[in-house]
Coordinates of C-alpha atoms in Angstrom, one line a residue:
X8 CA 109.7 128.1 77.1
X9 CA 106.5 129.9 76.1
X10 CA 106.3 127.1 73.4
X11 CA 105.7 124.3 76.4
X12 CA 102.8 126.1 77.9
X13 CA 100.4 125.1 75.6
X14 CA 101.1 121.5 75.7
X15 CA 101.5 121.4 79.6
X16 CA 98.3 123.2 79.9
X17 CA 96.1 120.8 77.2
X18 CA 97.3 117.9 79.3
X19 CA 96.2 119.4 82.6
X20 CA 93.2 121.0 80.9
X21 CA 91.8 117.4 80.0
X22 CA 93.4 115.2 82.5
X23 CA 90.5 114.8 84.8
X24 CA 88.4 113.9 81.8
X25 CA 90.8 110.7 81.5
X26 CA 90.2 109.9 85.4
X27 CA 93.4 111.3 85.8
X28 CA 93.5 112.6 89.5
X29 CA 97.4 113.5 89.9
X30 CA 100.4 114.1 87.6
X31 CA 103.9 114.1 88.9
X32 CA 106.4 116.8 86.8
X33 CA 110.1 115.9 86.5
X34 CA 111.7 118.7 84.4
X35 CA 115.2 120.3 84.7
X36 CA 116.1 124.3 84.8
X37 CA 115.1 124.9 81.2
X38 CA 111.7 127.2 81.0
X39 CA 111.0 125.7 84.8
X40 CA 110.0 129.1 86.3
X41 CA 107.7 129.5 83.5
X42 CA 106.1 126.5 84.5
X43 CA 106.0 127.0 87.8
X44 CA 104.2 130.2 87.5
X45 CA 101.8 129.2 84.5
X46 CA 100.8 125.6 85.0
X47 CA 101.2 125.0 88.6
X48 CA 100.4 128.7 89.6
X49 CA 103.2 129.5 92.0
X50 CA 102.2 133.0 93.4
X51 CA 104.2 135.2 91.7
X52 CA 105.3 136.9 95.1
X53 CA 106.8 133.5 96.4
X54 CA 108.6 133.4 92.8
X55 CA 110.3 137.3 93.3
X56 CA 110.6 136.9 96.8
X57 CA 113.2 134.0 96.4
X58 CA 115.1 136.1 94.2
X59 CA 115.1 139.1 96.3
X60 CA 118.7 140.9 98.2
X61 CA 116.5 140.7 101.5
X62 CA 115.4 137.0 101.0
X63 CA 116.7 135.5 104.2
X64 CA 118.2 131.7 104.0
X65 CA 117.5 130.9 107.3
X66 CA 113.7 131.5 107.5
X67 CA 113.4 128.0 105.7
X68 CA 115.0 124.2 106.5
X69 CA 118.2 123.5 105.1
X70 CA 120.3 124.8 102.9
X71 CA 118.5 125.5 99.8
X72 CA 119.8 125.0 96.3
X73 CA 119.1 126.8 93.2
X74 CA 115.8 129.1 93.2
X75 CA 114.5 126.8 90.2
X76 CA 114.9 123.5 91.7
X77 CA 112.9 123.5 94.3
X78 CA 109.8 121.6 94.0
X79 CA 106.1 122.4 94.2
X80 CA 102.8 121.3 94.7
X81 CA 99.3 122.6 93.5
X82 CA 95.6 121.9 92.7
X83 CA 94.1 122.7 89.8
X84 CA 90.7 122.9 88.4
X85 CA 90.0 123.0 84.6
X86 CA 87.4 124.2 82.6
X87 CA 84.8 122.0 83.8
X88 CA 85.3 122.2 87.5
X89 CA 87.4 119.0 87.8
X90 CA 90.2 119.1 89.6
X91 CA 93.6 117.5 89.6
X92 CA 97.0 117.6 91.6
X93 CA 99.7 118.8 90.6
X94 CA 103.2 117.9 92.0
X95 CA 106.7 119.3 90.4
X96 CA 109.8 117.2 91.8
X97 CA 112.9 119.1 92.9
X98 CA 115.8 118.0 91.4
X99 CA 119.3 118.9 91.0
X100 CA 121.3 120.1 87.9
X101 CA 122.5 116.6 86.4
X102 CA 119.8 116.8 84.0
X103 CA 117.6 113.3 83.8
X104 CA 118.6 112.2 87.6
X105 CA 115.0 113.2 88.4
X106 CA 113.2 110.7 86.0
X107 CA 113.5 107.5 88.0
X108 CA 112.6 109.7 91.2
X109 CA 109.6 111.1 88.9
X110 CA 108.9 107.0 88.1
X111 CA 109.4 105.4 91.9
X112 CA 107.2 108.5 93.7
X113 CA 104.3 107.9 90.9
X114 CA 104.4 104.0 91.7
X115 CA 104.1 104.5 95.5
X116 CA 101.1 107.0 95.1
X117 CA 99.6 104.3 92.5
X118 CA 100.1 101.4 95.5
X119 CA 98.8 104.3 98.4
X120 CA 95.6 105.2 96.2
X121 CA 95.2 101.5 95.0
X122 CA 95.3 102.1 91.7
X123 CA 96.4 98.7 89.8
X124 CA 95.0 99.9 86.9
X125 CA 97.6 102.7 86.9
X126 CA 95.4 105.1 85.7
X127 CA 94.5 107.8 88.5
X128 CA 98.2 109.2 88.6
X129 CA 100.6 109.4 85.9
X130 CA 104.5 110.9 85.5
X131 CA 105.3 113.8 82.9
X132 CA 108.6 114.2 82.6
X133 CA 109.9 117.3 80.4
X134 CA 113.5 116.6 78.8
X135 CA 115.9 119.0 76.6
X136 CA 117.2 117.3 73.8
X137 CA 120.3 117.0 74.1
X138 CA 120.1 115.6 77.8
X139 CA 117.5 113.1 76.2
X140 CA 120.0 111.7 73.4
X141 CA 123.0 111.9 75.8
X142 CA 122.0 110.7 79.6
X143 CA 122.2 107.2 79.9
X144 CA 119.9 107.5 82.8
X145 CA 117.2 107.8 80.1
X146 CA 117.6 104.7 78.3
X147 CA 117.5 102.9 82.2
X148 CA 114.3 104.7 82.6
X149 CA 112.7 103.8 79.4
X150 CA 113.9 100.2 80.1
X151 CA 112.0 100.7 83.6
X152 CA 108.4 100.9 81.4
X153 CA 107.4 97.9 81.3
X154 CA 108.6 95.5 83.9
X155 CA 106.5 94.4 86.5
X156 CA 108.1 95.9 89.5
X157 CA 108.5 99.6 88.2
X158 CA 105.7 99.8 85.5
X159 CA 104.0 103.0 86.2
X160 CA 101.4 102.6 83.5
X161 CA 103.1 104.7 80.9
X162 CA 104.8 108.0 81.0
X163 CA 104.3 111.3 78.8
X164 CA 107.3 112.7 77.6
X165 CA 107.7 116.3 76.3
X166 CA 111.2 117.2 75.0
X167 CA 111.9 121.0 74.8
X168 CA 114.0 120.5 71.4
X169 CA 115.8 123.4 71.4
X170 CA 118.4 122.2 68.8
X171 CA 121.3 122.8 71.1
X172 CA 122.8 122.0 74.1
X173 CA 124.1 125.0 76.2
X174 CA 126.8 125.3 73.3
X175 CA 126.6 122.0 71.5
X176 CA 125.0 121.7 68.2
X177 CA 122.8 118.2 67.3
X178 CA 126.0 116.9 65.0
X179 CA 128.4 117.0 67.9
X180 CA 125.8 115.8 70.5
X181 CA 124.6 112.5 68.5
X182 CA 124.6 109.8 66.5
X183 CA 121.1 109.7 66.2
X184 CA 118.6 111.4 63.3
X185 CA 116.2 112.4 66.0
X186 CA 117.1 113.2 69.5
X187 CA 114.1 110.6 70.2
X188 CA 115.2 107.9 68.4
X189 CA 116.3 106.2 72.0
X190 CA 112.4 105.8 72.1
X191 CA 112.1 103.3 69.5
X192 CA 114.1 100.8 72.0
X193 CA 110.4 100.3 73.5
X194 CA 108.2 101.2 70.5
X195 CA 107.0 104.6 72.0
X196 CA 105.1 106.4 69.4
X197 CA 106.8 109.5 68.9
X198 CA 105.0 112.8 67.6
X199 CA 107.3 115.6 66.3
X200 CA 105.2 118.8 66.8
X201 CA 106.2 122.5 65.3
X202 CA 106.5 124.3 68.6
X203 CA 105.3 128.0 67.0
X204 CA 101.7 126.1 66.1
X205 CA 100.3 126.0 70.0
X206 CA 97.0 124.4 68.2
X207 CA 99.0 121.7 66.7
X208 CA 100.7 121.5 70.0
X209 CA 97.2 121.4 71.9
X210 CA 96.1 118.6 69.8
X211 CA 99.4 116.3 69.8
X212 CA 99.4 116.6 73.4
X213 CA 95.1 115.6 74.0
X214 CA 96.4 112.6 71.7
X215 CA 99.0 111.9 73.7
X216 CA 97.3 111.9 76.8
X217 CA 94.7 109.7 75.2
X218 CA 97.5 107.2 73.8
X219 CA 98.6 106.6 77.5
X220 CA 95.7 106.5 78.8
X221 CA 94.5 103.7 76.2
X222 CA 97.5 101.7 76.2
X223 CA 99.5 102.5 79.7
X224 CA 102.5 102.6 77.7
X225 CA 105.1 105.6 77.4
X226 CA 104.8 108.4 74.7
X227 CA 106.5 110.8 73.2
X228 CA 106.4 114.5 72.0
X229 CA 109.2 116.0 70.6
X230 CA 108.6 119.6 70.1
X231 CA 111.2 121.6 67.9
X232 CA 111.6 125.2 68.9
X233 CA 114.3 127.7 69.7
X234 CA 116.2 128.8 73.1
X235 CA 115.9 132.6 72.6
X236 CA 118.3 133.6 75.2
X237 CA 122.0 131.8 76.3
X238 CA 122.2 129.5 78.7
X239 CA 122.0 131.8 81.6
X240 CA 121.9 135.5 82.0
X241 CA 125.6 136.1 81.5
X242 CA 125.8 134.3 78.0
X243 CA 125.9 135.2 74.6
X244 CA 125.1 132.4 72.6
X245 CA 125.8 133.8 69.5
X246 CA 129.9 133.2 70.0
X247 CA 129.3 130.0 69.1
X248 CA 126.3 130.0 67.1
X249 CA 126.3 132.8 65.3
X250 CA 124.4 132.3 62.4
X251 CA 121.0 130.3 64.2
X252 CA 121.3 133.3 66.9
X253 CA 121.0 135.9 63.8
X254 CA 117.6 134.1 62.8
X255 CA 116.7 134.3 66.2
X256 CA 117.1 138.2 67.1
X257 CA 114.9 138.9 64.3
X258 CA 112.1 136.5 65.0
X259 CA 108.8 137.5 66.6
X260 CA 108.1 135.7 70.0
X261 CA 105.5 133.0 69.7
X262 CA 103.3 135.4 72.0
X263 CA 103.2 137.8 69.3
X264 CA 102.5 135.4 66.1
X265 CA 99.5 133.8 68.0
X266 CA 98.4 137.3 69.1
X267 CA 98.8 138.3 65.6
X268 CA 96.8 135.2 64.4
X269 CA 93.8 135.4 66.5
X270 CA 93.5 139.2 65.5
X271 CA 93.2 138.1 61.9
X272 CA 91.1 135.5 62.8
X273 CA 88.7 137.8 64.5
X274 CA 89.0 136.1 68.0
X275 CA 90.6 139.3 69.1
X276 CA 91.1 142.7 68.7
X277 CA 93.7 144.9 69.1
X278 CA 92.6 146.9 71.9
X279 CA 91.5 143.8 73.8
X280 CA 95.6 141.7 73.4
X281 CA 96.7 145.5 74.7
X282 CA 94.6 144.9 77.8
X283 CA 95.4 141.8 78.2
X284 CA 98.9 142.5 78.4
X285 CA 98.7 145.5 80.3
X286 CA 96.4 143.6 82.9
X287 CA 99.5 140.8 82.9
X288 CA 102.2 143.6 83.6
X289 CA 100.0 145.0 86.5
X290 CA 100.3 142.0 88.1
X291 CA 103.4 141.3 88.4
X292 CA 104.6 145.1 89.1
X293 CA 101.9 144.6 92.0
X294 CA 103.5 141.1 93.0
X295 CA 107.4 142.6 92.9
X296 CA 106.0 145.4 94.7
X297 CA 104.1 143.8 97.6
X298 CA 107.5 141.3 97.8
X299 CA 109.8 144.6 98.0
X300 CA 107.6 146.3 100.8
X301 CA 106.4 143.4 102.4
X302 CA 108.1 140.8 105.2
X303 CA 111.3 139.4 104.0
X304 CA 109.4 135.6 105.0
X305 CA 107.6 133.5 102.4
X306 CA 105.8 130.4 102.8
X307 CA 108.0 127.5 101.9
X308 CA 107.6 123.4 101.8
X309 CA 108.6 121.6 104.9
X310 CA 109.3 117.8 104.7
X311 CA 107.2 116.8 107.3
X312 CA 103.6 117.1 105.3
X313 CA 101.4 114.4 103.8
X314 CA 102.2 111.0 104.4
X315 CA 105.2 112.5 106.1
X316 CA 103.1 114.6 109.0
X317 CA 103.4 113.7 112.5
X318 CA 107.1 111.8 111.9
X319 CA 109.5 112.9 114.6
X320 CA 111.8 114.8 113.6
X321 CA 115.5 113.2 113.0
X322 CA 116.8 115.8 115.0
X323 CA 114.7 114.7 118.1
X324 CA 113.4 111.0 118.1
X325 CA 113.0 108.9 121.3
X326 CA 114.2 105.3 121.5
X327 CA 112.2 102.9 119.8
X328 CA 111.6 99.3 121.3
X329 CA 112.1 97.3 118.6
X330 CA 112.4 93.6 119.8
X331 CA 109.9 91.0 119.2
X332 CA 109.0 88.1 121.1
X333 CA 110.4 84.9 121.2
X334 CA 107.0 83.1 120.0
X335 CA 106.2 85.4 117.5
X336 CA 109.9 84.6 115.9
X337 CA 108.9 81.0 115.8
X338 CA 106.0 81.4 114.0
X339 CA 107.7 83.5 111.7
X340 CA 110.3 81.0 111.1
X341 CA 107.9 78.4 110.7
X342 CA 106.0 80.5 108.3
X343 CA 109.3 80.8 106.1
X344 CA 109.4 77.3 105.5
X345 CA 106.1 76.3 104.3
X346 CA 105.1 76.1 101.0
X347 CA 102.0 74.8 99.1
X348 CA 100.5 71.5 98.5
X349 CA 102.3 70.1 95.1
X350 CA 105.2 72.8 95.1
X351 CA 108.4 71.3 94.9
X352 CA 111.2 73.2 96.7
X353 CA 114.7 72.6 95.3
X354 CA 116.2 70.2 97.7
X355 CA 119.0 72.6 98.6
X356 CA 116.8 75.3 99.2
X357 CA 114.9 72.9 101.3
X358 CA 117.8 71.9 103.3
X359 CA 118.3 75.6 104.1
X360 CA 115.1 75.6 105.1
X361 CA 115.0 73.2 107.5
X362 CA 117.7 74.7 109.7
X363 CA 115.8 78.1 110.1
X364 CA 113.6 76.0 112.4
X365 CA 116.1 73.5 114.2
X366 CA 118.5 76.9 114.8
X367 CA 115.6 78.8 116.4
X368 CA 114.5 75.7 118.1
X369 CA 118.1 74.7 119.6
X370 CA 118.5 78.8 119.8
X371 CA 121.9 78.9 118.3
X372 CA 123.2 81.8 117.1
X373 CA 121.1 83.5 114.0
X374 CA 123.0 84.0 110.7
X375 CA 122.3 87.3 108.5
X376 CA 120.2 85.8 105.9
X377 CA 117.8 84.5 108.7
X378 CA 117.7 87.4 110.4
X379 CA 117.2 89.2 108.1
X380 CA 114.1 87.4 107.0
X381 CA 112.7 87.6 110.6
X382 CA 113.2 91.1 110.9
X383 CA 111.1 91.4 107.4
X384 CA 108.5 89.2 108.9
X385 CA 108.2 90.8 112.2
X386 CA 107.1 94.3 110.3
X387 CA 104.6 92.3 107.9
X388 CA 102.8 91.0 110.9
X389 CA 102.4 94.4 112.1
X390 CA 101.5 95.3 109.4
X391 CA 104.2 97.3 108.0
X392 CA 105.0 96.9 103.9
X393 CA 108.2 95.6 102.4
X394 CA 109.8 96.4 99.4
X395 CA 113.2 95.3 98.4
X396 CA 114.5 95.3 94.4
X397 CA 118.0 94.7 93.1
X398 CA 119.7 92.9 90.3
X399 CA 119.4 89.4 92.3
X400 CA 117.4 90.2 95.6
X401 CA 115.1 87.8 95.3
X402 CA 117.5 85.1 96.0
X403 CA 120.4 86.9 96.7
X404 CA 123.4 87.4 95.5
X405 CA 125.2 84.9 97.3
X406 CA 122.4 82.4 97.8
X407 CA 122.0 83.5 100.8
X408 CA 117.9 85.0 100.8
X409 CA 116.0 82.7 99.2
X410 CA 112.5 85.3 100.1
X411 CA 111.0 84.1 96.5
X412 CA 111.4 80.3 95.8
X413 CA 110.8 78.4 92.6
X414 CA 108.9 75.6 92.1
X415 CA 111.7 72.7 90.2
X416 CA 109.3 71.4 87.8
X417 CA 107.3 74.5 86.8
X418 CA 109.4 77.6 87.9
X419 CA 106.3 78.9 89.2
X420 CA 108.0 81.8 92.2
X421 CA 106.6 81.9 95.8
X422 CA 107.0 83.8 98.4
X423 CA 106.6 82.2 102.1
X424 CA 106.9 85.7 103.5
X425 CA 102.9 86.5 102.2
X426 CA 102.1 83.8 103.8
X427 CA 102.8 84.3 107.5
X428 CA 99.4 85.7 108.8
X429 CA 96.2 86.4 107.3
X430 CA 95.9 89.7 107.7
X431 CA 99.5 90.8 107.4
X432 CA 101.1 93.2 104.7
X433 CA 102.7 92.6 101.6
X434 CA 105.9 92.0 100.6
X435 CA 107.3 92.7 97.4
X436 CA 110.7 91.5 96.3
X437 CA 112.0 92.2 92.6
X438 CA 114.6 91.3 90.4
X439 CA 115.6 94.8 88.9
X440 CA 117.0 95.6 84.9
X441 CA 120.7 95.6 85.4
X442 CA 121.2 98.7 86.4
X443 CA 122.2 101.1 90.0
X444 CA 121.4 104.4 89.0
X445 CA 118.1 104.3 87.4
X446 CA 116.5 101.5 90.1
X447 CA 118.1 103.2 93.1
X448 CA 116.7 106.9 91.6
X449 CA 113.6 105.0 91.7
X450 CA 113.4 103.4 95.1
X451 CA 114.7 106.7 96.5
X452 CA 111.7 108.6 94.6
X453 CA 109.3 105.7 96.3
X454 CA 110.6 106.2 99.5
X455 CA 109.6 109.8 99.3
X456 CA 105.8 109.0 99.4
X457 CA 105.9 105.6 101.1
X458 CA 107.2 106.8 104.6
X459 CA 105.1 104.1 106.2
X460 CA 107.1 101.2 104.1
X461 CA 110.5 99.6 104.3
X462 CA 111.9 100.2 101.2
X463 CA 115.3 98.8 100.1
X464 CA 117.8 98.6 97.3
X465 CA 120.2 95.9 97.0
X466 CA 123.5 96.1 95.0
X467 CA 124.9 92.5 93.3
X468 CA 128.1 93.8 95.4
X469 CA 128.4 96.6 97.3
X470 CA 131.1 97.9 95.4
X471 CA 128.6 98.3 92.6
X472 CA 126.8 101.6 94.2
X473 CA 129.3 103.4 92.6
X474 CA 126.7 103.0 89.5
X475 CA 124.8 105.1 91.3
X476 CA 126.7 108.0 92.5
X477 CA 124.8 110.8 91.2
X478 CA 121.7 109.8 93.0
X479 CA 123.6 109.4 96.2
X480 CA 124.9 112.8 96.1
X481 CA 122.3 114.2 95.0
X482 CA 119.1 112.7 96.4
X483 CA 120.4 110.5 98.9
X484 CA 122.9 112.6 100.8
X485 CA 121.2 115.8 100.1
X486 CA 117.3 116.6 99.8
X487 CA 116.7 116.9 103.0
X488 CA 119.0 119.8 103.3
X489 CA 118.8 121.1 99.8
X490 CA 114.4 120.4 99.4
X491 CA 113.4 120.0 102.6
X492 CA 112.5 116.3 101.8
X493 CA 112.4 113.0 103.7
X494 CA 113.0 109.7 102.3
X495 CA 113.7 106.6 104.4
X496 CA 115.4 104.3 101.8
X497 CA 117.7 101.8 102.5
X498 CA 120.9 100.6 100.9
X499 CA 122.0 97.0 101.2
X500 CA 125.5 96.5 100.0
X501 CA 126.3 93.3 100.0
X502 CA 130.2 91.6 100.1
X503 CA 131.5 87.9 100.0
X504 CA 135.3 88.1 101.1
X505 CA 136.2 84.9 99.0
X506 CA 139.5 87.1 97.5
X507 CA 138.1 88.3 94.8
X508 CA 140.1 91.2 95.0
X509 CA 138.6 95.1 95.9
X510 CA 136.2 95.1 93.7
X511 CA 133.9 92.5 95.5
X512 CA 135.4 93.2 98.5
X513 CA 134.9 97.1 99.6
X514 CA 131.7 99.1 99.6
X515 CA 133.8 101.9 99.9
X516 CA 132.4 103.4 102.9
X517 CA 134.7 106.2 103.2
X518 CA 132.7 107.9 100.3
X519 CA 129.5 107.9 102.3
X520 CA 131.2 108.8 105.9
X521 CA 132.7 111.6 103.5
X522 CA 128.8 112.7 102.6
X523 CA 127.4 112.6 106.5
X524 CA 126.3 115.4 108.1
X525 CA 123.7 116.6 110.5
X526 CA 122.1 113.0 110.8
X527 CA 121.8 112.6 107.0
X528 CA 122.6 109.2 106.8
X529 CA 122.6 106.0 109.3

């Protein structure tokens, strides 16, 4: 983990000079405590308190999770006195599941800060070599990088290349020469660097940051290093890699190697290095003693902060009047059918739009597609943005929505929902890549940081949602309890019961019912 710190520190130090105000990090557990302590500067007292026997789970909301899966945020000031906000997203043990969530969070913040150039906020993802090569969600997330509805202006990927995945060697873990070869699909530059050369790591990190800020594209740093200890405290890696770990046992730490280099160059004396080590160990000892003798509670992060501040808890909300006057509904319906002059609308769509206004005029029962568009429109005119994405969400799988229409001659798209009133909120609808997991993860992340926006993901068919089951299990159903993080993402699971068999006739709602507890989902 110590080899990772120079790269991340260099990015944090350089970020404000390249106009970056916020970095949203995603990483799994390898080296996470080190990053929390040294990059985000999470207090040692707080880290130690979470691992003490006297720690009381009841002092936090929810049931918690593995201690180093929790998120954290802080403000860092670089050597020039410039500030950058750091936010480490919470994540489960499902290694790359956090990737699209970080991308969605970043996109939401770019929208919030009116950053269409995507310069101020950037995503930074830390991967393991085996997971980067092996997890399909990585390819899906890379595929998001240049798509209009999902781009975040480029992600910096840092791979902690331990040359091992738990107990699996590279020969059994991938069919490519490098673990980073998957990134060639988007022609991302890939820098391979020796983790035991911290100055080379810093140079590469600064170069990667400059590339991202200049070209707004993904960039990959493949840091070759090794895992000194086993996968966890009780693991003996020499069971399966005796030769590798025989060499590692006799190898000095990076700190020792670099300290010796600095002494030989005359930058530090032996006495100064001993004083630095002694001071740091004293700081750790003071922190652990304070935790063991002090109160058992510790500060924790709650869900209703920042953008969520002032929002009512799910446990105690008053009834909300959601009614809309008939006059407003009529105006919205009329707006839904308007297209610009010289816009040639498809004849079938034109007939559908004509029935919309007629049905409301005749006070006939309203079918779902019109009811949905009216509800979107009523939110937009009240100033609430709507974001909808899915594989065919603009038109709708069953040709039922038509929230975006296309000129029959030119193919140019037009969304009537964006021209209802002069000062309305925006409506964004995107036909997504053919993915469930990455796109739903993205929208979950977007909704984390955009509670004032209605964020919806629609499956092409409702049963296809099982392609995103990890996102549903590990984030949507459980993040409030595990990490005290709320998300208002809405899943739409459409079906047409036309005798197409069980694969297209069931959203398998029993799965969601099994996941329901403590009002976590509606």
